[in-house]
């Protein structure tokens, strides 16, 4: 019996099961003052348009395969909205100011959220290039919005199963050989 093999297998399983099933969770809030869409902030009139962040986020497909994450966002306002769109939707936008693009609201492909999302969205992590967009339909008056978010990240079923199997094989090898 090889004690080191058994101990390492037990440790692998004890670390994998909580990380894979429970994962890491968190939450937070962000208070944002949203100006009226016709206020000319950044020199733009964005009523019925969308502001896209010029810099996107690239989520490698391998990361999305090995890790899983569920994100919930709630901002509680019907007049203001945020969304996640593919970075390729940049083609429907024109150059704005200070790192922002201005897009036609109905030309974008919304992966989560959007103008008809009702003040919240849930999104499961997927691989690919994404961008964040925001819009509002408030003319002549701004609004203060509190954005609340929660997330839960954990090992994917594939990776958790592989690591648990490896731990089991280590225990078996230590026990039998």
mmCIF file of C-alpha atoms in Angstrom:
data_model
loop_
_atom_site.group_PDB
_atom_site.id
_atom_site.type_symbol
_atom_site.label_atom_id
_atom_site.label_comp_id
_atom_site.label_asym_id
_atom_site.label_seq_id
_atom_site.Cartn_x
_atom_site.Cartn_y
_atom_site.Cartn_z
ATOM 1 C CA UNK A 1 0.000 0.000 0.000
ATOM 2 C CA UNK A 2 1.395 3.380 -1.013
ATOM 3 C CA UNK A 3 0.202 5.875 1.529
ATOM 4 C CA UNK A 4 1.156 8.943 -0.571
ATOM 5 C CA UNK A 5 -1.063 7.814 -3.472
ATOM 6 C CA UNK A 6 -4.047 7.323 -1.175
ATOM 7 C CA UNK A 7 -3.568 10.672 0.588
ATOM 8 C CA UNK A 8 -3.148 12.583 -2.684
ATOM 9 C CA UNK A 9 -6.280 10.902 -4.097
ATOM 10 C CA UNK A 10 -8.309 11.798 -1.011
ATOM 11 C CA UNK A 11 -7.052 15.392 -1.131
ATOM 12 C CA UNK A 12 -7.914 15.619 -4.844
ATOM 13 C CA UNK A 13 -11.483 14.455 -4.179
ATOM 14 C CA UNK A 14 -11.903 16.637 -1.070
ATOM 15 C CA UNK A 15 -10.789 19.721 -2.999
ATOM 16 C CA UNK A 16 -12.702 18.918 -6.197
ATOM 17 C CA UNK A 17 -16.103 18.157 -4.703
ATOM 18 C CA UNK A 18 -16.591 21.465 -2.824
ATOM 19 C CA UNK A 19 -15.023 23.526 -5.624
ATOM 20 C CA UNK A 20 -17.033 21.713 -8.262
ATOM 21 C CA UNK A 21 -20.378 21.621 -6.525
ATOM 22 C CA UNK A 22 -20.308 24.718 -4.330
ATOM 23 C CA UNK A 23 -17.836 26.953 -6.134
ATOM 24 C CA UNK A 24 -17.315 30.604 -5.344
ATOM 25 C CA UNK A 25 -20.185 33.037 -4.960
ATOM 26 C CA UNK A 26 -20.396 36.751 -4.488
ATOM 27 C CA UNK A 27 -22.594 39.775 -4.895
ATOM 28 C CA UNK A 28 -22.467 43.528 -4.911
ATOM 29 C CA UNK A 29 -24.217 46.743 -5.775
ATOM 30 C CA UNK A 30 -23.359 49.757 -7.868
ATOM 31 C CA UNK A 31 -25.213 53.078 -7.732
ATOM 32 C CA UNK A 32 -25.350 54.886 -11.070
ATOM 33 C CA UNK A 33 -26.856 58.236 -12.008
ATOM 34 C CA UNK A 34 -28.241 57.811 -15.521
ATOM 35 C CA UNK A 35 -28.709 61.028 -17.489
ATOM 36 C CA UNK A 36 -31.677 61.564 -19.793
ATOM 37 C CA UNK A 37 -31.012 60.112 -23.233
ATOM 38 C CA UNK A 38 -31.333 63.519 -24.896
ATOM 39 C CA UNK A 39 -29.035 65.337 -22.457
ATOM 40 C CA UNK A 40 -26.098 65.474 -24.858
ATOM 41 C CA UNK A 41 -23.654 63.761 -22.507
ATOM 42 C CA UNK A 42 -20.488 63.013 -24.495
ATOM 43 C CA UNK A 43 -22.037 65.120 -27.247
ATOM 44 C CA UNK A 44 -24.530 62.382 -28.072
ATOM 45 C CA UNK A 45 -28.305 62.095 -28.287
ATOM 46 C CA UNK A 46 -28.877 58.417 -27.607
ATOM 47 C CA UNK A 47 -32.662 58.094 -27.408
ATOM 48 C CA UNK A 48 -33.570 54.783 -29.126
ATOM 49 C CA UNK A 49 -29.859 54.053 -29.470
ATOM 50 C CA UNK A 50 -27.345 52.056 -27.490
ATOM 51 C CA UNK A 51 -23.962 52.969 -26.047
ATOM 52 C CA UNK A 52 -21.431 50.137 -26.494
ATOM 53 C CA UNK A 53 -18.168 49.929 -24.588
ATOM 54 C CA UNK A 54 -15.400 50.015 -27.199
ATOM 55 C CA UNK A 55 -13.215 47.477 -25.383
ATOM 56 C CA UNK A 56 -14.649 43.982 -25.322
ATOM 57 C CA UNK A 57 -14.028 40.938 -23.170
ATOM 58 C CA UNK A 58 -12.633 37.755 -24.702
ATOM 59 C CA UNK A 59 -13.706 34.592 -22.891
ATOM 60 C CA UNK A 60 -11.663 31.660 -24.249
ATOM 61 C CA UNK A 61 -13.755 28.647 -25.227
ATOM 62 C CA UNK A 62 -11.472 26.435 -23.098
ATOM 63 C CA UNK A 63 -12.251 28.519 -20.002
ATOM 64 C CA UNK A 64 -15.982 28.238 -20.663
ATOM 65 C CA UNK A 65 -15.569 24.461 -21.017
ATOM 66 C CA UNK A 66 -13.628 24.021 -17.767
ATOM 67 C CA UNK A 67 -15.426 26.585 -15.622
ATOM 68 C CA UNK A 68 -19.075 27.445 -15.282
ATOM 69 C CA UNK A 69 -20.480 30.701 -13.984
ATOM 70 C CA UNK A 70 -23.998 31.992 -13.549
ATOM 71 C CA UNK A 71 -24.467 35.741 -13.333
ATOM 72 C CA UNK A 72 -27.639 37.580 -12.314
ATOM 73 C CA UNK A 73 -28.004 41.332 -12.736
ATOM 74 C CA UNK A 74 -30.963 43.401 -11.523
ATOM 75 C CA UNK A 75 -31.324 47.159 -11.910
ATOM 76 C CA UNK A 76 -35.047 47.474 -11.193
ATOM 77 C CA UNK A 77 -35.864 50.142 -13.782
ATOM 78 C CA UNK A 78 -37.981 49.792 -16.895
ATOM 79 C CA UNK A 79 -36.459 52.924 -18.453
ATOM 80 C CA UNK A 80 -32.791 51.971 -18.163
ATOM 81 C CA UNK A 81 -31.222 48.738 -19.369
ATOM 82 C CA UNK A 82 -27.909 46.963 -19.826
ATOM 83 C CA UNK A 83 -27.026 43.983 -21.972
ATOM 84 C CA UNK A 84 -24.330 41.653 -23.244
ATOM 85 C CA UNK A 85 -23.865 41.412 -27.027
ATOM 86 C CA UNK A 86 -21.361 39.679 -29.334
ATOM 87 C CA UNK A 87 -18.366 41.889 -30.189
ATOM 88 C CA UNK A 88 -19.145 41.309 -33.878
ATOM 89 C CA UNK A 89 -22.184 43.596 -33.470
ATOM 90 C CA UNK A 90 -19.719 46.493 -33.539
ATOM 91 C CA UNK A 91 -20.396 46.642 -37.293
ATOM 92 C CA UNK A 92 -23.815 48.177 -36.508
ATOM 93 C CA UNK A 93 -22.241 51.047 -34.561
ATOM 94 C CA UNK A 94 -20.659 54.394 -35.289
ATOM 95 C CA UNK A 95 -17.791 55.963 -33.427
ATOM 96 C CA UNK A 96 -18.809 57.906 -30.339
ATOM 97 C CA UNK A 97 -16.552 59.675 -27.863
ATOM 98 C CA UNK A 98 -14.215 58.578 -25.071
ATOM 99 C CA UNK A 99 -14.175 54.817 -25.758
ATOM 100 C CA UNK A 100 -17.860 54.422 -26.597
ATOM 101 C CA UNK A 101 -19.688 53.433 -29.763
ATOM 102 C CA UNK A 102 -23.258 54.451 -30.645
ATOM 103 C CA UNK A 103 -25.409 51.650 -32.060
ATOM 104 C CA UNK A 104 -28.926 51.226 -33.391
ATOM 105 C CA UNK A 105 -30.907 49.535 -30.620
ATOM 106 C CA UNK A 106 -32.772 47.026 -32.781
ATOM 107 C CA UNK A 107 -29.727 45.980 -34.857
ATOM 108 C CA UNK A 108 -27.930 44.175 -32.025
ATOM 109 C CA UNK A 109 -28.062 40.515 -31.011
ATOM 110 C CA UNK A 110 -28.694 40.438 -27.263
ATOM 111 C CA UNK A 111 -27.120 37.472 -25.454
ATOM 112 C CA UNK A 112 -28.513 38.679 -22.119
ATOM 113 C CA UNK A 113 -30.469 41.740 -21.038
ATOM 114 C CA UNK A 114 -31.551 44.410 -23.489
ATOM 115 C CA UNK A 115 -34.346 46.941 -23.911
ATOM 116 C CA UNK A 116 -37.100 44.397 -23.256
ATOM 117 C CA UNK A 117 -35.452 42.569 -20.350
ATOM 118 C CA UNK A 118 -37.679 44.055 -17.637
ATOM 119 C CA UNK A 119 -34.916 45.372 -15.390
ATOM 120 C CA UNK A 120 -32.870 42.193 -14.943
ATOM 121 C CA UNK A 121 -31.137 39.317 -16.677
ATOM 122 C CA UNK A 122 -29.476 35.977 -15.962
ATOM 123 C CA UNK A 123 -26.477 34.851 -18.014
ATOM 124 C CA UNK A 124 -24.464 31.630 -18.069
ATOM 125 C CA UNK A 125 -20.799 32.000 -19.030
ATOM 126 C CA UNK A 126 -20.120 31.239 -22.684
ATOM 127 C CA UNK A 127 -16.930 31.449 -24.716
ATOM 128 C CA UNK A 128 -16.375 34.190 -27.276
ATOM 129 C CA UNK A 129 -15.855 37.922 -27.621
ATOM 130 C CA UNK A 130 -18.525 39.988 -25.891
ATOM 131 C CA UNK A 131 -19.245 43.642 -25.273
ATOM 132 C CA UNK A 132 -21.405 45.460 -22.765
ATOM 133 C CA UNK A 133 -24.072 47.903 -23.903
ATOM 134 C CA UNK A 134 -26.457 50.252 -22.111
ATOM 135 C CA UNK A 135 -29.418 52.335 -23.121
ATOM 136 C CA UNK A 136 -32.373 54.223 -21.777
ATOM 137 C CA UNK A 137 -35.610 55.789 -22.891
ATOM 138 C CA UNK A 138 -35.805 58.658 -20.401
ATOM 139 C CA UNK A 139 -36.236 61.996 -22.118
ATOM 140 C CA UNK A 140 -35.824 65.256 -20.156
ATOM 141 C CA UNK A 141 -35.173 63.602 -16.772
ATOM 142 C CA UNK A 142 -32.445 61.402 -15.367
ATOM 143 C CA UNK A 143 -32.756 58.569 -12.891
ATOM 144 C CA UNK A 144 -30.614 57.099 -10.137
ATOM 145 C CA UNK A 145 -30.334 53.328 -10.536
ATOM 146 C CA UNK A 146 -28.903 50.713 -8.185
ATOM 147 C CA UNK A 147 -27.448 47.754 -10.058
ATOM 148 C CA UNK A 148 -27.366 44.566 -7.987
ATOM 149 C CA UNK A 149 -25.388 41.561 -9.188
ATOM 150 C CA UNK A 150 -24.702 38.052 -7.963
ATOM 151 C CA UNK A 151 -22.461 35.382 -9.387
ATOM 152 C CA UNK A 152 -21.614 31.758 -8.766
ATOM 153 C CA UNK A 153 -18.504 30.243 -10.365
ATOM 154 C CA UNK A 154 -17.683 26.565 -10.137
ATOM 155 C CA UNK A 155 -15.915 23.767 -11.994
ATOM 156 C CA UNK A 156 -17.727 22.414 -15.006
ATOM 157 C CA UNK A 157 -19.198 18.942 -14.753
ATOM 158 C CA UNK A 158 -16.546 17.700 -17.218
ATOM 159 C CA UNK A 159 -13.554 18.965 -15.214
ATOM 160 C CA UNK A 160 -15.068 17.991 -11.860
ATOM 161 C CA UNK A 161 -15.710 14.457 -13.107
ATOM 162 C CA UNK A 162 -12.189 14.103 -14.504
ATOM 163 C CA UNK A 163 -10.535 15.316 -11.288
ATOM 164 C CA UNK A 164 -12.742 13.077 -9.136
ATOM 165 C CA UNK A 165 -11.915 10.098 -11.373
ATOM 166 C CA UNK A 166 -8.175 10.854 -11.136
ATOM 167 C CA UNK A 167 -8.472 11.023 -7.333
ATOM 168 C CA UNK A 168 -10.313 7.699 -7.300
ATOM 169 C CA UNK A 169 -7.668 6.082 -9.509
ATOM 170 C CA UNK A 170 -4.919 7.368 -7.188
ATOM 171 C CA UNK A 171 -6.668 5.825 -4.191
ATOM 172 C CA UNK A 172 -7.105 2.531 -6.075
ATOM 173 C CA UNK A 173 -3.425 2.444 -7.133
ATOM 174 C CA UNK A 174 -2.288 3.193 -3.576
ATOM 175 C CA UNK A 175 -4.577 0.533 -2.154
ATOM 176 C CA UNK A 176 -3.864 -2.290 -4.630
ATOM 177 C CA UNK A 177 -0.226 -1.768 -5.547
#
